Amino acid sequence: MSKGQPKVKLSQEQRNRLDKLARLRDAGINPFPNDFKPAMTCAAVTAEYNDKNAEELLELKAECSIAGRIMALRKFGKAAFVHIQDQSGKLQIYFKREELPEDMWFIFKASDVGDIVGITGTPFRTKTDELTLDVKTIKMLTKGLSPLPEKWHGLKDIEARYRQRYVDLIVNPDSRDVFKKRTEIIRHIREFLHDRGYTEVETPMMQIIPGGAAAKPFKTHHNALSTDMYLRIAPELYLKRLVVGGIERVFEINRNFRNEGVSTRHNPEFTMLEFYQAYATFEDLMDMTEELIGGLVEEIHGKRSLTYQGQALNFASPWDRITVKEAVVKYGDRGQEIITDEKAAYDYLRELNPKTPEGLGHGKVLIEIFEHVAEPRFVQPTFVTHYPTEVSPLSRMNEEDPSVTDRFELIVNGNEIANAFSELNDPIDQRARFEAQVAEREGGDDEAQRMDEDFLRALEYGMPPTAGEGIGIDRLVMLLTDSPSIRDVILFPLMREEGAAQTKGQSKKTSEKAKSENPKTEETATQIKAVAPEKENT
């Protein structure tokens, strides 16, 4: 092995590519230059010339300059058809030995699928009428040393798709499309909120006191300050401080971090939209959410309906609304008894889940029952409202029924997409709620909220009546792109270190959880593969 070559076990294909790399260098050709600037994209060439027939193209004799990756290569002795791919799409190009200088033909002979090249050529039409560039010059821009997945089989290993996203994006057009749509979705959300007078802000990712959600945080240490800190689990308490400060409509598209398991719906690092509006109620946000998400569905799909994993979903207004109590009565088999009789409710939950611990309050019992018997039943977009106060430490109590709060969750296809409520702005009530949460932490609940004295101090200066909402961007993108797993919509999902041993029992538990949440995942994983390059059109 020559000096400078990778000190790893090489395949024969990699050895062949390294030999070609050496031949290029020996001929005085730099295989990694940075002096070629394409004048057009593949899509621009198509848009400019696709309406011209063969005679018109021959008369024009236009010259085009493009750059991209070789995705398919079919040689016919002294000629070859090649497909070049850039960010905009693909274009067919044609090499003919007798029309190229010797050095250009030498570069072409040293080229492989996966290499990035710069091309100049004139557009013409093949016998099958495909728009093609007749190559006049070729320049090697990047010599690929590892081959792309086998031409007709693609990248089928689902873990490889996540771990080597760069290869996935090269060979899987569907994957590229998902992430383009993700960008469109986030752009639409920003424009929607900007048009309504919202101010976009950034809040701390490292916090001394993590708050705003019931979740276990990641812990780190700041050396200069000599203090432990936490990656944020939610930006809520900081955004509400800004409402106190007079930014009455505020939002953040933020990265959150929760030290929890991995499944088809959970990644420890995820993206959330949170927004807050003064002088609004949770009912106002329900109307706004219908408008926002319904508009997104229409922008992506051209109508206010879509199909997710075979399930038809209708986002036309109005969406159904039901309270937690109504849902557990409707879908449970105990009637009103579980609402009025705490023991009967607890006994029913023990039937549903024999591992239920003792000492749960009635509110927690009701929400556990709801998650067992009702939540999976909500397939079409549904607002579930009035969650128990016991499980809503930052929500405003309902004035007619203090056992519940003015809160809703949006459930679609059995999954939570959004969570919102009229905010608690009474600092005395909020302190009491924090104290109850602290007691739960001391009792062993490591996801309970911590006491945040500075947030309480902010409330003491006065926060106007406000409503706030969080929408999971990743789950929303899953829904809008028909993606079965959250890892399909995150460019670089969290993965165990390559080659690292699994924690005992972790893999089995994670796999079982993933299957229970989406039984199609295992089947889907074996079906995903790259779209093979189209056969060259001669």
XYZ file of C-alpha atoms in Angstrom:
538
model
C 0.000 0.000 0.000
C 1.492 3.347 -1.045
C 2.050 6.233 1.331
C -1.078 8.301 1.936
C -3.561 5.537 1.093
C -6.198 4.674 3.742
C -4.911 2.099 6.221
C -8.087 0.041 6.122
C -9.091 -3.190 4.444
C -9.907 -2.285 0.868
C -12.254 -3.943 -1.570
C -11.088 -4.668 -5.100
C -13.300 -1.833 -6.344
C -11.596 0.611 -3.963
C -8.180 -0.605 -5.113
C -9.191 -0.022 -8.733
C -10.289 3.520 -7.901
C -7.033 4.239 -6.076
C -5.127 3.009 -9.130
C -7.106 5.409 -11.344
C -6.425 8.206 -8.869
C -2.703 7.483 -9.111
C -2.824 7.418 -12.921
C -4.530 10.821 -12.977
C -1.874 12.295 -10.720
C 0.925 10.686 -12.690
C -0.482 12.372 -15.811
C -0.339 15.744 -14.040
C -4.110 15.944 -13.528
C -5.340 17.169 -10.134
C -8.278 14.873 -9.179
C -9.541 17.396 -6.587
C -9.357 20.864 -8.201
C -11.425 23.880 -7.238
C -11.422 25.981 -10.389
C -14.548 24.889 -12.292
C -17.710 26.980 -12.042
C -20.785 25.518 -13.768
C -22.901 28.080 -15.592
C -26.125 26.045 -15.380
C -27.803 23.301 -13.382
C -29.240 20.128 -14.880
C -32.739 21.492 -14.309
C -31.829 24.799 -15.965
C -30.577 23.016 -19.081
C -33.794 21.018 -19.228
C -35.945 24.122 -18.735
C -34.036 26.051 -21.412
C -33.949 23.418 -24.137
C -36.556 20.739 -23.482
C -39.127 22.423 -25.728
C -36.736 22.428 -28.693
C -36.823 19.674 -31.286
C -33.742 17.981 -32.790
C -33.491 20.380 -35.752
C -33.818 23.483 -33.567
C -31.112 22.231 -31.198
C -28.802 21.448 -34.121
C -29.272 24.959 -35.461
C -28.760 26.614 -32.048
C -25.451 24.894 -31.316
C -25.711 26.214 -27.748
C -22.955 25.482 -25.261
C -23.843 24.463 -21.695
C -21.630 24.069 -18.647
C -22.742 21.829 -15.764
C -21.214 19.937 -12.841
C -22.485 16.944 -10.947
C -22.028 13.376 -9.824
C -21.925 10.462 -12.263
C -24.890 8.278 -11.324
C -24.922 5.848 -14.226
C -22.421 5.005 -16.927
C -22.977 2.839 -19.979
C -20.085 2.352 -22.360
C -20.252 1.258 -25.997
C -16.602 0.897 -27.009
C -15.711 4.374 -28.227
C -18.886 6.037 -26.945
C -20.814 6.207 -23.678
C -24.048 7.524 -22.204
C -23.790 8.911 -18.671
C -26.274 10.347 -16.196
C -25.080 13.381 -14.234
C -26.891 14.410 -11.040
C -26.749 17.726 -9.224
C -29.024 19.244 -6.575
C -31.613 20.152 -9.201
C -31.937 16.736 -10.841
C -30.402 14.537 -13.550
C -29.312 15.034 -17.128
C -28.023 12.577 -19.731
C -24.691 13.320 -21.401
C -22.951 11.631 -24.330
C -19.235 10.937 -24.802
C -17.772 10.117 -28.214
C -14.108 9.186 -28.492
C -13.485 10.890 -31.856
C -14.869 14.232 -30.621
C -12.709 14.473 -27.490
C -9.041 15.416 -27.182
C -6.775 12.638 -25.913
C -6.445 14.126 -22.425
C -10.232 14.464 -22.113
C -10.786 10.849 -23.150
C -8.127 9.824 -20.621
C -10.083 11.605 -17.838
C -13.294 9.937 -18.945
C -11.653 6.486 -18.948
C -10.506 7.140 -15.365
C -14.046 8.086 -14.284
C -16.388 5.906 -12.242
C -19.958 6.076 -10.988
C -19.848 8.391 -7.981
C -17.181 10.752 -9.334
C -17.989 14.467 -9.590
C -17.136 16.008 -12.951
C -17.472 19.304 -14.780
C -18.880 19.127 -18.296
C -19.301 21.473 -21.230
C -21.351 20.346 -24.190
C -24.100 21.113 -26.673
C -27.685 19.918 -26.267
C -29.129 17.487 -28.805
C -31.773 14.786 -28.966
C -31.057 11.053 -29.089
C -32.878 8.603 -31.354
C -35.365 8.112 -28.514
C -35.827 11.916 -28.284
C -34.147 12.362 -24.887
C -32.494 15.736 -24.281
C -28.761 15.047 -23.946
C -25.495 17.012 -23.835
C -22.880 16.134 -26.427
C -19.700 16.468 -24.357
C -16.931 18.759 -25.609
C -14.834 18.928 -22.420
C -14.681 17.003 -19.139
C -12.842 17.939 -15.944
C -12.422 15.656 -12.964
C -13.571 17.612 -9.890
C -13.689 14.894 -7.225
C -12.528 11.308 -7.611
C -14.763 9.056 -5.512
C -12.737 6.409 -3.681
C -15.672 4.376 -2.335
C -18.289 2.955 -4.709
C -21.959 3.820 -4.378
C -24.323 0.955 -3.438
C -24.719 -1.724 -6.083
C -26.471 -0.264 -9.103
C -29.647 -2.331 -9.144
C -30.030 -2.952 -5.410
C -29.254 0.356 -3.734
C -28.936 1.132 -0.057
C -31.330 -1.311 1.648
C -29.852 -1.517 5.165
C -31.989 0.921 7.155
C -29.262 1.530 9.757
C -26.792 2.328 6.974
C -29.268 4.865 5.581
C -29.326 6.709 8.915
C -25.630 6.299 9.728
C -24.422 7.204 6.221
C -26.997 9.824 5.353
C -24.641 11.291 2.746
C -24.911 8.067 0.707
C -28.651 7.847 1.310
C -29.128 11.348 -0.111
C -27.029 10.528 -3.170
C -28.877 7.358 -4.182
C -32.379 7.802 -2.746
C -34.442 10.528 -4.484
C -37.289 9.928 -2.023
C -35.005 10.704 0.897
C -33.848 13.956 -0.712
C -37.477 14.871 -1.325
C -38.367 14.364 2.353
C -35.739 16.846 3.475
C -36.660 19.373 0.802
C -40.242 19.183 2.041
C -39.022 19.583 5.631
C -37.428 22.879 4.604
C -40.657 23.963 2.883
C -42.667 23.099 5.999
C -40.437 25.155 8.297
C -40.422 28.065 5.836
C -44.250 27.979 5.712
C -44.468 27.991 9.523
C -42.127 30.982 9.790
C -44.074 32.952 7.186
C -47.401 32.053 8.828
C -46.245 33.418 12.197
C -44.392 36.446 10.797
C -47.539 37.435 8.909
C -49.392 37.460 12.237
C -46.966 39.760 13.997
C -44.849 37.172 15.816
C -41.199 37.831 16.692
C -38.740 34.963 16.259
C -36.163 34.612 19.054
C -33.463 32.292 20.374
C -33.303 31.114 23.975
C -30.553 29.240 25.871
C -29.821 25.624 25.043
C -27.746 25.206 28.211
C -29.732 25.913 31.354
C -28.998 25.759 35.047
C -32.605 24.755 35.731
C -34.276 22.727 32.951
C -37.998 23.379 32.781
C -41.051 23.665 30.586
C -41.745 19.936 30.255
C -41.865 16.689 32.190
C -38.707 14.985 30.939
C -35.303 13.746 32.046
C -32.553 16.101 30.831
C -29.010 15.550 29.640
C -26.480 16.850 32.152
C -23.168 18.571 31.416
C -20.618 20.698 33.277
C -19.412 24.213 32.534
C -15.748 24.374 33.510
C -15.316 28.162 33.600
C -18.393 28.666 35.767
C -17.705 25.471 37.718
C -21.363 24.540 37.608
C -23.519 21.707 36.356
C -25.862 22.597 33.510
C -28.532 20.851 31.472
C -29.462 20.760 27.812
C -32.911 22.267 27.492
C -35.954 20.060 27.439
C -38.183 22.965 26.315
C -37.875 26.749 25.796
C -41.231 27.475 27.450
C -40.171 29.294 30.612
C -37.788 31.573 28.713
C -40.375 32.434 26.059
C -42.901 33.333 28.752
C -40.281 35.594 30.378
C -40.225 37.435 27.034
C -44.015 37.836 27.103
C -43.580 39.398 30.552
C -41.001 41.710 28.967
C -43.499 42.943 26.387
C -42.826 40.697 23.360
C -46.480 39.747 23.211
C -46.270 37.420 20.202
C -43.121 35.328 20.243
C -41.932 32.037 18.769
C -38.881 29.829 18.497
C -38.089 26.854 16.272
C -35.749 25.097 18.645
C -33.730 21.956 19.299
C -34.688 20.136 22.485
C -32.892 17.292 24.236
C -34.521 14.638 26.394
C -32.642 11.733 27.910
C -35.155 9.082 26.930
C -35.427 6.014 24.749
C -35.389 5.784 20.980
C -38.382 4.587 18.960
C -40.178 5.298 15.709
C -41.630 8.441 17.363
C -38.816 9.448 19.727
C -35.311 10.768 19.159
C -33.423 12.230 22.144
C -32.640 15.347 20.053
C -35.641 16.808 18.247
C -37.083 20.015 16.803
C -40.023 21.853 18.316
C -41.983 24.949 17.410
C -43.181 26.900 20.458
C -45.170 30.128 20.215
C -46.939 32.374 22.736
C -49.587 35.026 22.225
C -50.769 37.513 24.837
C -54.502 38.119 25.212
C -55.344 34.771 23.618
C -56.886 31.562 24.985
C -56.341 27.893 24.176
C -59.531 28.022 22.075
C -57.938 30.734 19.922
C -54.924 28.483 19.383
C -57.130 25.571 18.312
C -58.517 27.718 15.495
C -55.012 28.918 14.613
C -53.645 25.354 14.600
C -56.359 24.218 12.189
C -55.410 27.070 9.899
C -51.642 26.459 10.155
C -51.571 22.678 9.731
C -54.472 22.558 7.301
C -52.631 25.106 5.164
C -49.443 23.056 5.349
C -51.249 19.924 4.179
C -52.702 21.872 1.265
C -49.317 23.373 0.311
C -47.546 19.995 0.326
C -50.364 17.848 -1.123
C -52.496 20.333 -3.048
C -55.578 19.561 -0.939
C -56.496 19.317 2.744
C -56.168 15.549 2.899
C -53.397 12.988 2.703
C -52.645 9.311 3.174
C -50.294 8.311 5.972
C -49.044 4.700 5.939
C -52.205 3.642 4.117
C -54.572 5.627 6.367
C -56.620 8.392 4.710
C -56.618 11.568 6.829
C -58.897 14.582 6.303
C -57.674 17.996 7.527
C -60.637 20.018 6.299
C -62.182 22.179 9.034
C -63.715 21.786 11.524
C -61.735 19.162 13.431
C -63.330 17.107 16.176
C -63.022 18.282 19.795
C -63.475 16.130 22.906
C -62.463 16.431 26.565
C -60.280 13.891 28.338
C -63.165 12.922 30.621
C -65.553 12.505 27.695
C -62.986 10.346 25.912
C -62.391 7.924 28.799
C -66.143 7.541 29.284
C -66.737 7.020 25.573
C -63.915 4.533 24.943
C -63.593 2.919 28.362
C -66.050 0.332 29.657
C -66.817 1.797 33.102
C -69.023 4.739 32.152
C -69.132 7.787 34.445
C -67.876 5.698 37.370
C -64.213 6.298 36.551
C -64.820 10.067 36.586
C -66.564 10.182 39.947
C -65.050 7.248 41.860
C -61.258 7.437 42.369
C -60.960 3.840 43.588
C -62.982 2.488 40.675
C -60.756 4.449 38.276
C -57.574 3.098 39.903
C -58.868 -0.486 39.863
C -59.744 -0.117 36.172
C -56.256 1.155 35.397
C -54.747 -1.821 37.235
C -56.766 -4.069 34.939
C -55.325 -2.251 31.937
C -51.804 -2.177 33.365
C -51.112 -4.545 36.286
C -47.765 -2.785 36.900
C -49.481 0.493 37.850
C -47.837 1.817 41.051
C -49.825 2.795 44.094
C -50.360 6.371 45.213
C -51.277 7.926 41.872
C -53.636 10.886 42.028
C -56.961 10.736 40.257
C -55.753 13.054 37.493
C -52.792 10.834 36.671
C -54.993 7.760 36.754
C -57.433 9.344 34.307
C -54.681 10.331 31.885
C -53.177 6.823 32.026
C -56.600 5.357 31.252
C -57.003 7.868 28.425
C -53.667 6.840 26.877
C -54.643 3.162 27.046
C -58.227 3.217 25.816
C -58.810 6.486 23.948
C -55.688 8.041 22.448
C -55.073 5.289 19.840
C -58.692 5.677 18.667
C -58.199 9.236 17.389
C -57.229 8.707 13.762
C -58.626 11.857 12.157
C -57.292 15.203 13.521
C -58.829 15.651 16.966
C -58.371 18.247 19.704
C -58.456 16.554 23.106
C -59.113 19.230 25.724
C -59.235 19.870 29.482
C -56.379 17.743 30.770
C -56.257 17.067 34.533
C -54.566 19.822 36.565
C -52.372 17.210 38.235
C -50.537 16.486 34.959
C -50.504 20.102 33.710
C -48.259 22.064 36.113
C -47.914 25.117 33.858
C -51.518 25.338 32.600
C -54.282 27.648 33.726
C -57.008 25.929 35.754
C -60.450 25.890 34.236
C -62.609 28.366 36.154
C -65.672 26.114 36.144
C -63.838 22.854 36.998
C -60.505 23.376 38.841
C -59.680 19.660 38.499
C -58.859 20.282 34.825
C -56.982 22.911 32.855
C -57.621 24.962 29.751
C -55.368 22.781 27.646
C -55.530 20.726 24.466
C -53.448 18.195 22.604
C -53.825 17.605 18.882
C -53.930 13.873 18.170
C -53.604 12.544 14.602
C -53.477 8.843 13.810
C -53.022 8.109 17.527
C -49.958 10.396 17.847
C -49.598 13.682 19.682
C -48.694 16.458 17.223
C -49.293 19.576 19.335
C -49.771 20.552 22.971
C -51.177 23.930 24.040
C -52.850 25.713 26.911
C -53.924 28.966 28.410
C -50.880 29.841 30.492
C -50.828 29.993 34.255
C -49.922 33.590 35.107
C -50.784 33.618 38.821
C -47.365 33.487 40.580
C -48.867 32.177 43.824
C -50.652 29.301 42.074
C -47.532 28.612 40.011
C -45.374 28.386 43.149
C -47.793 25.883 44.662
C -47.664 23.801 41.462
C -43.840 23.866 41.474
C -43.804 22.788 45.125
C -46.039 19.838 44.288
C -43.656 18.920 41.460
C -40.652 19.181 43.787
C -42.381 16.793 46.189
C -42.847 14.336 43.320
C -39.152 14.610 42.419
C -38.228 13.884 46.010
C -40.545 10.883 45.795
C -38.533 9.480 42.900
C -40.058 11.068 39.766
C -36.947 12.316 37.908
C -39.101 13.848 35.167
C -40.996 16.195 37.507
C -40.412 19.955 37.200
C -37.848 21.776 39.321
C -38.420 24.953 41.294
C -37.496 27.973 39.150
C -37.336 31.046 41.370
C -36.382 33.409 38.555
C -39.400 32.378 36.507
C -41.607 32.953 39.534
C -40.008 36.376 39.962
C -40.828 37.153 36.320
C -44.468 36.219 36.910
C -44.528 38.521 39.942
C -43.828 41.445 37.599
C -46.965 40.422 35.732
C -47.546 38.325 32.617
C -50.630 39.236 30.590
C -53.192 36.505 30.009
C -51.474 34.338 27.406
C -51.870 31.135 25.430
C -48.937 29.050 24.220
C -48.383 25.996 22.044
C -45.715 23.503 21.112
C -45.749 21.545 17.831
C -43.354 18.674 17.185
C -41.748 19.519 13.844
C -40.335 16.028 13.313
C -43.675 14.282 13.843
C -45.392 16.854 11.658
C -42.878 16.203 8.865
C -43.390 12.442 9.303
C -47.099 12.961 8.782
C -46.758 15.236 5.767
C -44.154 13.047 4.007
C -45.653 9.625 4.837
C -42.504 8.634 6.760
C -42.881 5.658 9.139
C -40.060 6.609 11.525
C -38.829 9.843 13.068
C -35.330 8.858 11.913
C -36.518 9.183 8.316
C -37.067 12.940 8.796
C -33.974 13.806 10.884
C -30.847 14.161 8.772
C -28.528 12.752 11.413
C -30.554 10.824 14.032
C -28.857 9.637 17.184
C -27.107 6.319 16.591
C -25.127 4.042 18.859
C -21.398 4.380 18.182
C -20.528 2.188 15.227
C -19.265 -1.155 16.476
C -20.100 -0.345 20.104
C -21.654 -3.042 22.276
C -25.306 -2.602 23.171
C -26.396 -2.024 26.716
C -27.766 -5.284 28.059
C -31.459 -5.571 27.284
C -31.629 -2.150 25.633
C -31.835 -3.321 22.038
C -34.660 -5.749 22.743
C -36.662 -3.182 24.713
C -36.188 -0.492 22.072
C -37.141 -2.882 19.286
C -40.259 -4.054 21.116
C -41.313 -0.466 21.805
C -40.799 0.518 18.173
C -42.854 -2.455 16.946
C -45.674 -1.713 19.373
C -45.818 1.921 18.243
C -45.661 1.119 14.539
C -45.975 -2.548 13.596
C -45.221 -1.636 9.989
C -41.699 -0.458 10.799
C -40.005 -3.844 10.575
C -41.652 -4.619 7.256
C -40.904 -1.142 5.901
C -37.254 -1.377 6.884
C -36.707 -4.385 4.640
C -38.424 -2.719 1.702
C -36.607 0.611 1.637
C -34.041 0.756 -1.127
C -32.486 3.213 -3.505
C -34.220 4.028 -6.699
C -31.946 2.454 -9.323
C -30.493 4.782 -11.946
C -32.608 4.731 -15.077
C -31.219 2.842 -18.023
C -29.476 5.204 -20.414
C -31.667 6.272 -23.245
C -29.962 5.755 -26.587
